[in-house]
Short mmCIF file of C-alpha atoms (C1' of nucleotides) in Angstrom, two decimals:
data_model
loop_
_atom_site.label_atom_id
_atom_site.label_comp_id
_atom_site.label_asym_id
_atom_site.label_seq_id
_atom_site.Cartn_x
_atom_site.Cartn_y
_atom_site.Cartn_z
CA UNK Q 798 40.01 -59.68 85.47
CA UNK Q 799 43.56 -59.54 84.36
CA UNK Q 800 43.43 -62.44 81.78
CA UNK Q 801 40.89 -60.19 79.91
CA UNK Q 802 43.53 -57.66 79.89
CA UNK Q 803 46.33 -59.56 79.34
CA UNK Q 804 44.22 -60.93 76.07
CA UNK Q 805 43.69 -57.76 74.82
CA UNK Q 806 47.28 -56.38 74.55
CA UNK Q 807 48.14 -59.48 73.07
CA UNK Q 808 45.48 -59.42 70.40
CA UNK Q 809 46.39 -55.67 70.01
CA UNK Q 810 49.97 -56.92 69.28
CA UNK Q 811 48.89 -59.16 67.15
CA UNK Q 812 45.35 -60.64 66.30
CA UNK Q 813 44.81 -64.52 66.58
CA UNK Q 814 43.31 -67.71 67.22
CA UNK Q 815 42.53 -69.13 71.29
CA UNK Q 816 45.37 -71.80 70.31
CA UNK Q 817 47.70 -69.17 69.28
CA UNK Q 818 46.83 -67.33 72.28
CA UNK Q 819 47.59 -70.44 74.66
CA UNK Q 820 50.74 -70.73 72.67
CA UNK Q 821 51.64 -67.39 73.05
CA UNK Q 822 50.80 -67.78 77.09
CA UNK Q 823 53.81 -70.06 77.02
CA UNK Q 824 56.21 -68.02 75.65
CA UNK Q 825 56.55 -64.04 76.00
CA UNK Q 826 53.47 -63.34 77.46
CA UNK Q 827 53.36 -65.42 79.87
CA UNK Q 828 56.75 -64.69 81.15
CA UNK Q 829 54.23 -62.65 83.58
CA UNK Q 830 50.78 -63.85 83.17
CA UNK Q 831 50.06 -67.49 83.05
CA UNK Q 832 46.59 -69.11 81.67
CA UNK Q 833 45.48 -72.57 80.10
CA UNK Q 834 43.77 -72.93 76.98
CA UNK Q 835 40.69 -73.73 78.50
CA UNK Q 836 40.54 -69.95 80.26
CA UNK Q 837 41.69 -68.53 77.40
CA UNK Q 838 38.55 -70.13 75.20
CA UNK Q 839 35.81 -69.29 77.45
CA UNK Q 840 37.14 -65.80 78.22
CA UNK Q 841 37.38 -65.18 74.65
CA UNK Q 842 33.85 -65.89 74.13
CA UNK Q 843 32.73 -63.97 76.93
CA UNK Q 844 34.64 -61.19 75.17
CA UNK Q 845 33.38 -61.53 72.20
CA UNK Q 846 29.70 -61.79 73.26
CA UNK Q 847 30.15 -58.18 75.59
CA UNK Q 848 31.78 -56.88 72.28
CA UNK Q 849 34.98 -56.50 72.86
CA UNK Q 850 36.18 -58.55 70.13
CA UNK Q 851 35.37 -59.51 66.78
CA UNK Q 852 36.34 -63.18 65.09
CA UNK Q 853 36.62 -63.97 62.38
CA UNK Q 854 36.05 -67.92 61.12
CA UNK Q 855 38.37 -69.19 58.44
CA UNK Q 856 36.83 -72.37 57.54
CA UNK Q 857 39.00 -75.04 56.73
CA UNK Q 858 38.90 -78.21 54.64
CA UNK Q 859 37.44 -81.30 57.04
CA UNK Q 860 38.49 -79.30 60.62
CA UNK Q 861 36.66 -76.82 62.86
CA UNK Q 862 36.83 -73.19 61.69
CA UNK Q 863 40.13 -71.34 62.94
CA UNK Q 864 38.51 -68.37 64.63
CA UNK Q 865 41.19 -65.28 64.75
CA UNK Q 866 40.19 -63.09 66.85
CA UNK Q 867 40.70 -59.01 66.85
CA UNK Q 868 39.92 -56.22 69.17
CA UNK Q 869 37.54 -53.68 68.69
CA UNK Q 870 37.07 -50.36 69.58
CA UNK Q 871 35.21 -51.41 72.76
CA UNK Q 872 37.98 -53.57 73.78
CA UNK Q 873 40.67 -50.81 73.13
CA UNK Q 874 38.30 -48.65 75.41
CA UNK Q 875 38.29 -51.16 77.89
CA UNK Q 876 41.61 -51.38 78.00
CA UNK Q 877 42.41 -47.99 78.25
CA UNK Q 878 39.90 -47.64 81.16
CA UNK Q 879 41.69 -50.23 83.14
CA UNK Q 880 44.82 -48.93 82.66
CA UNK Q 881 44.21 -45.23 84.09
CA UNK Q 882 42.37 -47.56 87.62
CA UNK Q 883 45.04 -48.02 90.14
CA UNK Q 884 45.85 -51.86 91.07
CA UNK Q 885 46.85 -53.19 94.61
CA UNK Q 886 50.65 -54.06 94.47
CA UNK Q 887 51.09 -57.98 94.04
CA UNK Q 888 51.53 -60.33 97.15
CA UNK Q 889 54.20 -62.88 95.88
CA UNK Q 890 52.37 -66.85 96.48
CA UNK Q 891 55.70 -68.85 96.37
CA UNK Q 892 54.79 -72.57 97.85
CA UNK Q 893 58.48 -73.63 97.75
CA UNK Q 894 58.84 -71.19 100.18
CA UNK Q 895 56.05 -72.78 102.40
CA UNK Q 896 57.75 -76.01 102.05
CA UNK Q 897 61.10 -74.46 103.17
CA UNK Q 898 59.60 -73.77 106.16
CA UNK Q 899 57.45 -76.72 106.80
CA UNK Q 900 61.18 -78.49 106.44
CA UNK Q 901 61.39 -77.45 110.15
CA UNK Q 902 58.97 -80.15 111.05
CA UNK Q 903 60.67 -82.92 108.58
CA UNK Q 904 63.97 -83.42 107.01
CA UNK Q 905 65.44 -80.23 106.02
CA UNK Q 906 67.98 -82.31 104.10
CA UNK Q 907 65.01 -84.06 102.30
CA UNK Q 908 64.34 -80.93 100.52
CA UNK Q 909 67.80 -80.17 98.88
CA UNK Q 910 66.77 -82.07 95.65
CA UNK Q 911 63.68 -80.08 95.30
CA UNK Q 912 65.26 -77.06 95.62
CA UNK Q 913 67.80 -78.16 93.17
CA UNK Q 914 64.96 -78.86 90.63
CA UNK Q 915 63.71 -75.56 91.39
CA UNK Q 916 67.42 -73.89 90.60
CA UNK Q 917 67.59 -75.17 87.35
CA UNK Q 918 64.13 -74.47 86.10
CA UNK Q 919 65.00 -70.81 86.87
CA UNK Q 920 68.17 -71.43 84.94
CA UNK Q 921 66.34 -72.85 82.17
CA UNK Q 922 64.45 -69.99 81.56
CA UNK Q 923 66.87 -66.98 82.86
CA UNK Q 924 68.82 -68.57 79.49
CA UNK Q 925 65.61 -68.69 77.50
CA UNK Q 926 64.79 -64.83 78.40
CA UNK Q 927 68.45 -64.06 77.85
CA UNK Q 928 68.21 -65.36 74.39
CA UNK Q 929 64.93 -63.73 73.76
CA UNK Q 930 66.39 -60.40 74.70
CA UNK Q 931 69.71 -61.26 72.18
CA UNK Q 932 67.31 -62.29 69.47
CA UNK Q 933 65.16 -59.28 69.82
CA UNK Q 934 66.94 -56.61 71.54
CA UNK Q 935 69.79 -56.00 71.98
CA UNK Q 936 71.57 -58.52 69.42
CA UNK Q 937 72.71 -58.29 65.88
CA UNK Q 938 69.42 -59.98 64.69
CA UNK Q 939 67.58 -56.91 66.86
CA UNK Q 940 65.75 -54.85 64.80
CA UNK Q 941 67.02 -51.37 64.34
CA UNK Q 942 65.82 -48.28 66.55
CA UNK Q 943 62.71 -49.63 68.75
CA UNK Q 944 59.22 -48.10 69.08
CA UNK Q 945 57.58 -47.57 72.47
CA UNK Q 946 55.80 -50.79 72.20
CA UNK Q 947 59.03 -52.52 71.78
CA UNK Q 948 61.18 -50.58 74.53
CA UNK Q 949 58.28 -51.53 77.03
CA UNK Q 950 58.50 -55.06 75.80
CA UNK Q 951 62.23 -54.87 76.69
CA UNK Q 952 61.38 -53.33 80.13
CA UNK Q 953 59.19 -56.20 80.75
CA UNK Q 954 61.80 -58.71 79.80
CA UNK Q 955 64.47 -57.12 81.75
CA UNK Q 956 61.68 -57.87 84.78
CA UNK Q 957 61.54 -61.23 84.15
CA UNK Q 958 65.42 -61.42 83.61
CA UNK Q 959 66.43 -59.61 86.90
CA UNK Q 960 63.28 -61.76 88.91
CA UNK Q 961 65.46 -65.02 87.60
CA UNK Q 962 68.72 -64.02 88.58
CA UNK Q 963 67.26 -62.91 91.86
CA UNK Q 964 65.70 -66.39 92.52
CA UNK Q 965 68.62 -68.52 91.60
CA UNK Q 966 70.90 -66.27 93.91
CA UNK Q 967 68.32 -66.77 96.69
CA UNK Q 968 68.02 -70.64 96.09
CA UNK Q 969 71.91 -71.03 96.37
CA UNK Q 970 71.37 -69.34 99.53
CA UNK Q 971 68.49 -71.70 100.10
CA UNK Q 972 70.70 -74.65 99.38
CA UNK Q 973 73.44 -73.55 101.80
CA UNK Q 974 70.75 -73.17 104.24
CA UNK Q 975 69.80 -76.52 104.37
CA UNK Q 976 73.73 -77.95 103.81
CA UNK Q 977 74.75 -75.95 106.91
CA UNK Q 978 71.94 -77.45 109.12
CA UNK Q 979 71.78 -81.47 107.92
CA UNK Q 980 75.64 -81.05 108.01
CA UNK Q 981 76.41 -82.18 104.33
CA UNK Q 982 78.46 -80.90 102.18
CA UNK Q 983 77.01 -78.79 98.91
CA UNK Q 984 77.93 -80.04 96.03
CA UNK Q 985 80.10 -78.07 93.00
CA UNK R 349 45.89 -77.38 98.33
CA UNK R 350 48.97 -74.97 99.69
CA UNK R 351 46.44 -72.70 101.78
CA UNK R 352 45.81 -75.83 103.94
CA UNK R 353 49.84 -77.13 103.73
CA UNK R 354 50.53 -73.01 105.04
CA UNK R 355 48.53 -73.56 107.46
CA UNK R 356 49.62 -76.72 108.60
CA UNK R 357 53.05 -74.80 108.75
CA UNK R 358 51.95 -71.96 110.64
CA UNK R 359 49.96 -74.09 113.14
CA UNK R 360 52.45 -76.18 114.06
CA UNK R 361 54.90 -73.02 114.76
CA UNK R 362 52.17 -71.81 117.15
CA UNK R 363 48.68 -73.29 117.39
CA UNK R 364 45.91 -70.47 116.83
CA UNK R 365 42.77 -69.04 116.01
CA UNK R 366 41.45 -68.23 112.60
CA UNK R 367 41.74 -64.47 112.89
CA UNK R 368 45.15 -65.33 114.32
CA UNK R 369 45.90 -66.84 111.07
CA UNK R 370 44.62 -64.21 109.22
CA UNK R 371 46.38 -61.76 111.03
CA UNK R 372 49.90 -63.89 110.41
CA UNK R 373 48.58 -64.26 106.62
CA UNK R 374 48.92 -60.40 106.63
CA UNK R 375 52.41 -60.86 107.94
CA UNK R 376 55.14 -63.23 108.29
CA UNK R 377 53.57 -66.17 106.82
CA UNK R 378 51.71 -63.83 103.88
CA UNK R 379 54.82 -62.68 102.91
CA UNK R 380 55.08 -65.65 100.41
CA UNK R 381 51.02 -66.74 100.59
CA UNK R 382 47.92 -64.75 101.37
CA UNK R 383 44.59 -65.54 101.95
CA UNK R 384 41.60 -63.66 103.65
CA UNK R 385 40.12 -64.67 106.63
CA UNK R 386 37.18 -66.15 104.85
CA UNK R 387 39.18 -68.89 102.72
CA UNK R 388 41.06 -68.95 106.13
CA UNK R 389 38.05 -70.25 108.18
CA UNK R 390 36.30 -72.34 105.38
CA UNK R 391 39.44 -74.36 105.17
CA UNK R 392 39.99 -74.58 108.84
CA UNK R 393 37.18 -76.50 109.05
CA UNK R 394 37.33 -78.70 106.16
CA UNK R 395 40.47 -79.90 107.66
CA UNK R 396 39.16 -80.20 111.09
CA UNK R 397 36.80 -82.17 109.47
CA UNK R 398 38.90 -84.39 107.41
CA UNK R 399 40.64 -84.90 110.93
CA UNK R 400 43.75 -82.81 111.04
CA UNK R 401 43.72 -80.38 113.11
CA UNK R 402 41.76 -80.42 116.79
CA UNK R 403 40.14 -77.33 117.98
CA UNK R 404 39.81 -76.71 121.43
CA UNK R 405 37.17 -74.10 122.09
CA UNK R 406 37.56 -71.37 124.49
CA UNK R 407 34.14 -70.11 125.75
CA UNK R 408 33.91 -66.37 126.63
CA UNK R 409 31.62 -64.34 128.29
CA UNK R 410 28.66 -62.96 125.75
CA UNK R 411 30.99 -63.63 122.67
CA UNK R 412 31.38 -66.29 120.38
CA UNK R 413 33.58 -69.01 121.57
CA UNK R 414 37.27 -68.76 120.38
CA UNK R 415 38.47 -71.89 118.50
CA UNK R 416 42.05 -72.42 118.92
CA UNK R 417 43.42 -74.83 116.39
CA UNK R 418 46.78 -77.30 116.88
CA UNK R 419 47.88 -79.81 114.26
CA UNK R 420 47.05 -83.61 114.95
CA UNK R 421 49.42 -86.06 113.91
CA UNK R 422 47.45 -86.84 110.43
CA UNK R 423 48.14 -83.23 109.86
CA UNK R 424 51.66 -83.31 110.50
CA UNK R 425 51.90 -86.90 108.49
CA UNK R 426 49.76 -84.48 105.79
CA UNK R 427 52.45 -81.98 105.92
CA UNK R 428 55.38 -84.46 105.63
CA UNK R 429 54.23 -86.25 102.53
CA UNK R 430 53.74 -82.93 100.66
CA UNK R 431 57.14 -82.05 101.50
CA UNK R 432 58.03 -85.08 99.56
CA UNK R 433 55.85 -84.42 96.26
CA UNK R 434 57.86 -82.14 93.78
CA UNK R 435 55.74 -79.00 92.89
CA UNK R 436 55.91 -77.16 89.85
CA UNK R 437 58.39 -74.39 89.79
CA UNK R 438 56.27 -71.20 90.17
CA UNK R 439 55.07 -68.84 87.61
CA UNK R 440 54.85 -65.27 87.94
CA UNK R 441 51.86 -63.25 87.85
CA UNK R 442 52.33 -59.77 87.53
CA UNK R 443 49.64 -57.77 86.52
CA UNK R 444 51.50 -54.10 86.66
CA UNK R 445 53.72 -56.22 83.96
CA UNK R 446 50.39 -56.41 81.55
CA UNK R 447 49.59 -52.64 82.27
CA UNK R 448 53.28 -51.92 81.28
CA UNK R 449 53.08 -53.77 77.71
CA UNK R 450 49.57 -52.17 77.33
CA UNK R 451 50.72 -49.09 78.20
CA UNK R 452 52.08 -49.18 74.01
CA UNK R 453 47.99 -48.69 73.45
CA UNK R 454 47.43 -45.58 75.54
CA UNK R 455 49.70 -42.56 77.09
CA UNK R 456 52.99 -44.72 78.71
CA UNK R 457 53.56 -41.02 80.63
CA UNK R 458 49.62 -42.01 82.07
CA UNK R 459 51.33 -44.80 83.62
CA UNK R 460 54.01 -43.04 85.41
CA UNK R 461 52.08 -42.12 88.63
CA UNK R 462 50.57 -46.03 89.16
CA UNK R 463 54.19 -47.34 88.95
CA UNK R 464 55.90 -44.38 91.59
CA UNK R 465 52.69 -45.87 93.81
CA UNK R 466 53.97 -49.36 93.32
CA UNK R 467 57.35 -48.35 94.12
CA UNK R 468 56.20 -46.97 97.20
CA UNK R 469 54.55 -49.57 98.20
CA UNK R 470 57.92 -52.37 97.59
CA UNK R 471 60.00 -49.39 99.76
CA UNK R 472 57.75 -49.84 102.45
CA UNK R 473 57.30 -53.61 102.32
CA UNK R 474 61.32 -53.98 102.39
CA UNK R 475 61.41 -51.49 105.37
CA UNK R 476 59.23 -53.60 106.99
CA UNK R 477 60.87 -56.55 106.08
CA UNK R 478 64.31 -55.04 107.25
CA UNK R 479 63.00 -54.04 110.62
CA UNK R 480 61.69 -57.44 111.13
CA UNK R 481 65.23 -59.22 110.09
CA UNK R 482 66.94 -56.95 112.47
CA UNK R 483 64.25 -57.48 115.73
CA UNK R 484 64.30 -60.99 114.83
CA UNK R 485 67.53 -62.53 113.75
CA UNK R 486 70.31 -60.13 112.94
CA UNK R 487 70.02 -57.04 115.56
CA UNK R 488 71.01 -56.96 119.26
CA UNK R 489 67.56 -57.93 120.34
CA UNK R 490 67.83 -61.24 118.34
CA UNK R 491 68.04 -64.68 120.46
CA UNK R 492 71.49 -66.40 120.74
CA UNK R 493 71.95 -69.41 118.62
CA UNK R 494 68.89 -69.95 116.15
CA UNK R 495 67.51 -73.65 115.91
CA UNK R 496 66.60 -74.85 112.43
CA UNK R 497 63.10 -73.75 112.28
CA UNK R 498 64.29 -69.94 112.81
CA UNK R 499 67.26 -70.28 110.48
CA UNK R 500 65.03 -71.47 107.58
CA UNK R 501 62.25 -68.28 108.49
CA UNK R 502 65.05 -66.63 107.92
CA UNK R 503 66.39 -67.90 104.72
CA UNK R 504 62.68 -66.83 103.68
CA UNK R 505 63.16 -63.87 104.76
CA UNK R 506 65.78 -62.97 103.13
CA UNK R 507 64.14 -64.04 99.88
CA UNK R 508 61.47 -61.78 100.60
CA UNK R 509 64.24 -58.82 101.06
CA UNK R 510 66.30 -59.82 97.79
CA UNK R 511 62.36 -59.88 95.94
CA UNK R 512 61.52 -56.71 97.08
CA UNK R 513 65.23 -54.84 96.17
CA UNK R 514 65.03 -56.76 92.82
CA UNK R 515 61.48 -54.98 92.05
CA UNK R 516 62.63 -51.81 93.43
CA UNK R 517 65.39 -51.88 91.20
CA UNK R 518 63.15 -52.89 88.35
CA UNK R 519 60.68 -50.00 88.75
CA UNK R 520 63.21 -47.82 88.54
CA UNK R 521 64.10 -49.15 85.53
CA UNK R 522 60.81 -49.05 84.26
CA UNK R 523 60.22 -45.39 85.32
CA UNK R 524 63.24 -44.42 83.75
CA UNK R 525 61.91 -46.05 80.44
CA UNK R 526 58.17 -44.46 80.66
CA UNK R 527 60.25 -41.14 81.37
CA UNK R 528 62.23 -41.58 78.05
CA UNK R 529 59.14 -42.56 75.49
CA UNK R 530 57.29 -39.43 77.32
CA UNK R 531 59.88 -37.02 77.07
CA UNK R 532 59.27 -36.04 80.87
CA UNK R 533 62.17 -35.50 83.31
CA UNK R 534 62.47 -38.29 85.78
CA UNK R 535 61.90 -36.82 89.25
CA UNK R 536 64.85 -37.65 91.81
"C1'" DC X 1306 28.03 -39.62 122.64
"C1'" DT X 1307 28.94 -41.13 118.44
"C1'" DT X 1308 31.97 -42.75 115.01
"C1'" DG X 1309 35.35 -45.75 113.75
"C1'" DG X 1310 38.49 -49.50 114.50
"C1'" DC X 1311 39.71 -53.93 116.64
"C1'" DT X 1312 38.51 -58.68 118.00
"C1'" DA X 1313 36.14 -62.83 116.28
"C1'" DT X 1314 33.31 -65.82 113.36
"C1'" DG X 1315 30.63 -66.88 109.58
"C1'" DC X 1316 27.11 -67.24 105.16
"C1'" DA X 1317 26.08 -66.57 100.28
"C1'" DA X 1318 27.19 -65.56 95.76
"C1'" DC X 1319 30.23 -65.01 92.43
"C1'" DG X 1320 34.37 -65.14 89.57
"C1'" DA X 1321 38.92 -67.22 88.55
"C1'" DG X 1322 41.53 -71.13 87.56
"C1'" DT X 1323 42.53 -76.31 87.08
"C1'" DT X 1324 41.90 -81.10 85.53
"C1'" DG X 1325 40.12 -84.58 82.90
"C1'" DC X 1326 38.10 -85.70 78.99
"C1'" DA X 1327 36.46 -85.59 73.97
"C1'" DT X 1328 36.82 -84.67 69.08
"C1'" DA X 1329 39.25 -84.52 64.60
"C1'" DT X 1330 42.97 -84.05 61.11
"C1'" DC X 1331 47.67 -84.36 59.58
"C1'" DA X 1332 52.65 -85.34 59.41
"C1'" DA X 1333 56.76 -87.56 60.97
"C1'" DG X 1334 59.11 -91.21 62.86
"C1'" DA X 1335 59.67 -96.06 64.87
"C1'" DT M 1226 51.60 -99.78 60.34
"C1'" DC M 1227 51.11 -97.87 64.46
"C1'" DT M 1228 52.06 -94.42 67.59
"C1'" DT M 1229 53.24 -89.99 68.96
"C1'" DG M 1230 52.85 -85.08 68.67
"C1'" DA M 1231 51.21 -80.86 66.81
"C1'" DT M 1232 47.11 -78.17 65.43
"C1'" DA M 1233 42.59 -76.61 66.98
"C1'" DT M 1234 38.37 -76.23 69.81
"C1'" DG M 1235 35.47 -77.22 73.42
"C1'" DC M 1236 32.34 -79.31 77.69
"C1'" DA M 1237 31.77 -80.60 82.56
"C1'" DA M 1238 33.02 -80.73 87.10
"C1'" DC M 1239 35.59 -79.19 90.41
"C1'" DT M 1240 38.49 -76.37 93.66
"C1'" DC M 1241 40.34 -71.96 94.83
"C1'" DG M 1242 39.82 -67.24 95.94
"C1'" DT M 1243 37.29 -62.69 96.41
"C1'" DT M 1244 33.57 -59.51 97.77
"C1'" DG M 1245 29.80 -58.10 100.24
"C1'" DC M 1246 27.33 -58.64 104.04
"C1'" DA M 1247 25.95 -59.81 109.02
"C1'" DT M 1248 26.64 -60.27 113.94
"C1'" DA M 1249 28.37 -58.51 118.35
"C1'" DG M 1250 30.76 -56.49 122.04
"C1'" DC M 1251 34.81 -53.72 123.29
"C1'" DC M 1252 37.66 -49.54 123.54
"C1'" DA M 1253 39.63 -45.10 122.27
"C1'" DA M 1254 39.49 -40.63 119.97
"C1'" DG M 1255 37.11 -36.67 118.57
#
DNA sequence: CTTGGCTATGCAACGAGTTGCATATCAAGA
DNA sequence: TCTTGATATGCAACTCGTTGCATAGCCAAG
């Protein structure tokens, strides 16, 4: 039920098409929600058919209608429903932690490259959020005193920041792990 | 597919039933996957059936029999060649992350309560978590010399701990914010 | 003595999420 | 010129995961 959600704070945001929607899924939003384009279309529908959106189709010359879509007063409602309903505290799925542990039964040093991809895919986008936060926050290019939608933004991003720098401190550990028991030597 | 590759792991660490599984789903294993004892049992026996696992089952008096399952060799050679397929680096999904950015469309102070709960709930987890790292690996009632499969549950572990500090730290932070845009006085 | 919780397995129905494919236009680069 | 990639939407089939329910005996607390 949380992609409905998630949908509807980002179209209260900022109204737009599925595509931009996907788009933005990739970027800020999905820094803590993750969906494909396909979800994202059929959901949409589904909310727009229980009324908790409204489109609008801006035909275009020789392509398929854009349809930007907008919340209405339903979905603001719905919203604001779910938001005073308690949810269960997350359970964390992390399969490269299954695989450390199935490394008991293989070659623990067999995983170090893995886990070395992993690091610097965290890396990647610790530096991505880090500019983000620069570029929007708490840089020169920032915009001057923030609204409440903004500071929780910020909150959010400072989540996603401090969840990076958590996992790249617990794959070095990781890494050291598996150096101290095939007995090679970590590299740099 | 890493339900079944978990479960591979936690077989071979001890060969079990499904409610076994689904109690060690709610605990050691679960904290990095969960599943519910009915995913749990349907997958059981898809991979008993795709010749994985044998079950060896223990009649008892006027109950069902008990099916204990072990890991066959396919399963191991199962296990071994995910180890060696790269998986994606994980996404996040955090669903008290959406409530926070929607929390810009409602009362942020309404929020306040549902996050202290959450808090509560990643104190007691890392309690738990602590307790186990001390009976287990650190504390005076830990075996001597760990072998490789309890230095890497460990290593897990201790991601688990540095996850749950991280969000602690986090929902503080978040609090703090939600106290600020409400003008309420953060309480201890 | 009854209620609730634990052990133990399982079906049925549903909802969530992924993967592969299909369509169609346009612009930039090889 | 041909290919690649971005824009933009969507179907079909599938797997994954959750929820509600059912069975059935055991034991402990109120």
């Amino acid at each position: 039920m949380a992609l409905e959600h998630a949908i509807l704070v980002s179209l209260l945001e900022q109204p737009g098409t599925g595509y931009e929607l996907a788009r933005r899924f990739d970027r800020s939003i999905g820094y803590f929600w993750t969906a494909t384009h396909q979800q994202i279309y059929r959901v949409l529908k589904r909310m727009e058919s229980d009324g908790l959106l409204a489109v609008r189709g801006l035909p275009q010359q020789s392509r398929p209608d854009k349809k930007v879509y907008s919340v209405m007063d339903a979905g603001r409602a719905a919203l604001a429903q779910w938001l005073h309903e308690p949810i269960e505290p997350e359970s964390i799925r992390h399969e490269l932690a299954v695989k450390i542990r199935g490394a008991a039964f293989d070659d623990p040093s067999a995983l170090i490259r893995e886990v070395e991809r992993h690091r610097k895919a965290h890396s990647d986008r610790l530096a991505h959020y880090l500019a983000g936060e620069q570029r929007d926050f708490t840089g020169p290019t920032a915009p001057g005193p923030l609204d409440a939608g903004q500071e929780l933004q910020h909150v959010v991003l400072r989540g996603g920041i401090a969840y990076e720098r958590m996992t790249i401190a617990w794959l070095d550990d990781v890494l050291a792990t598996l150096h101290r028991l095939s007995g090679t030597q970590p590299r740099d």
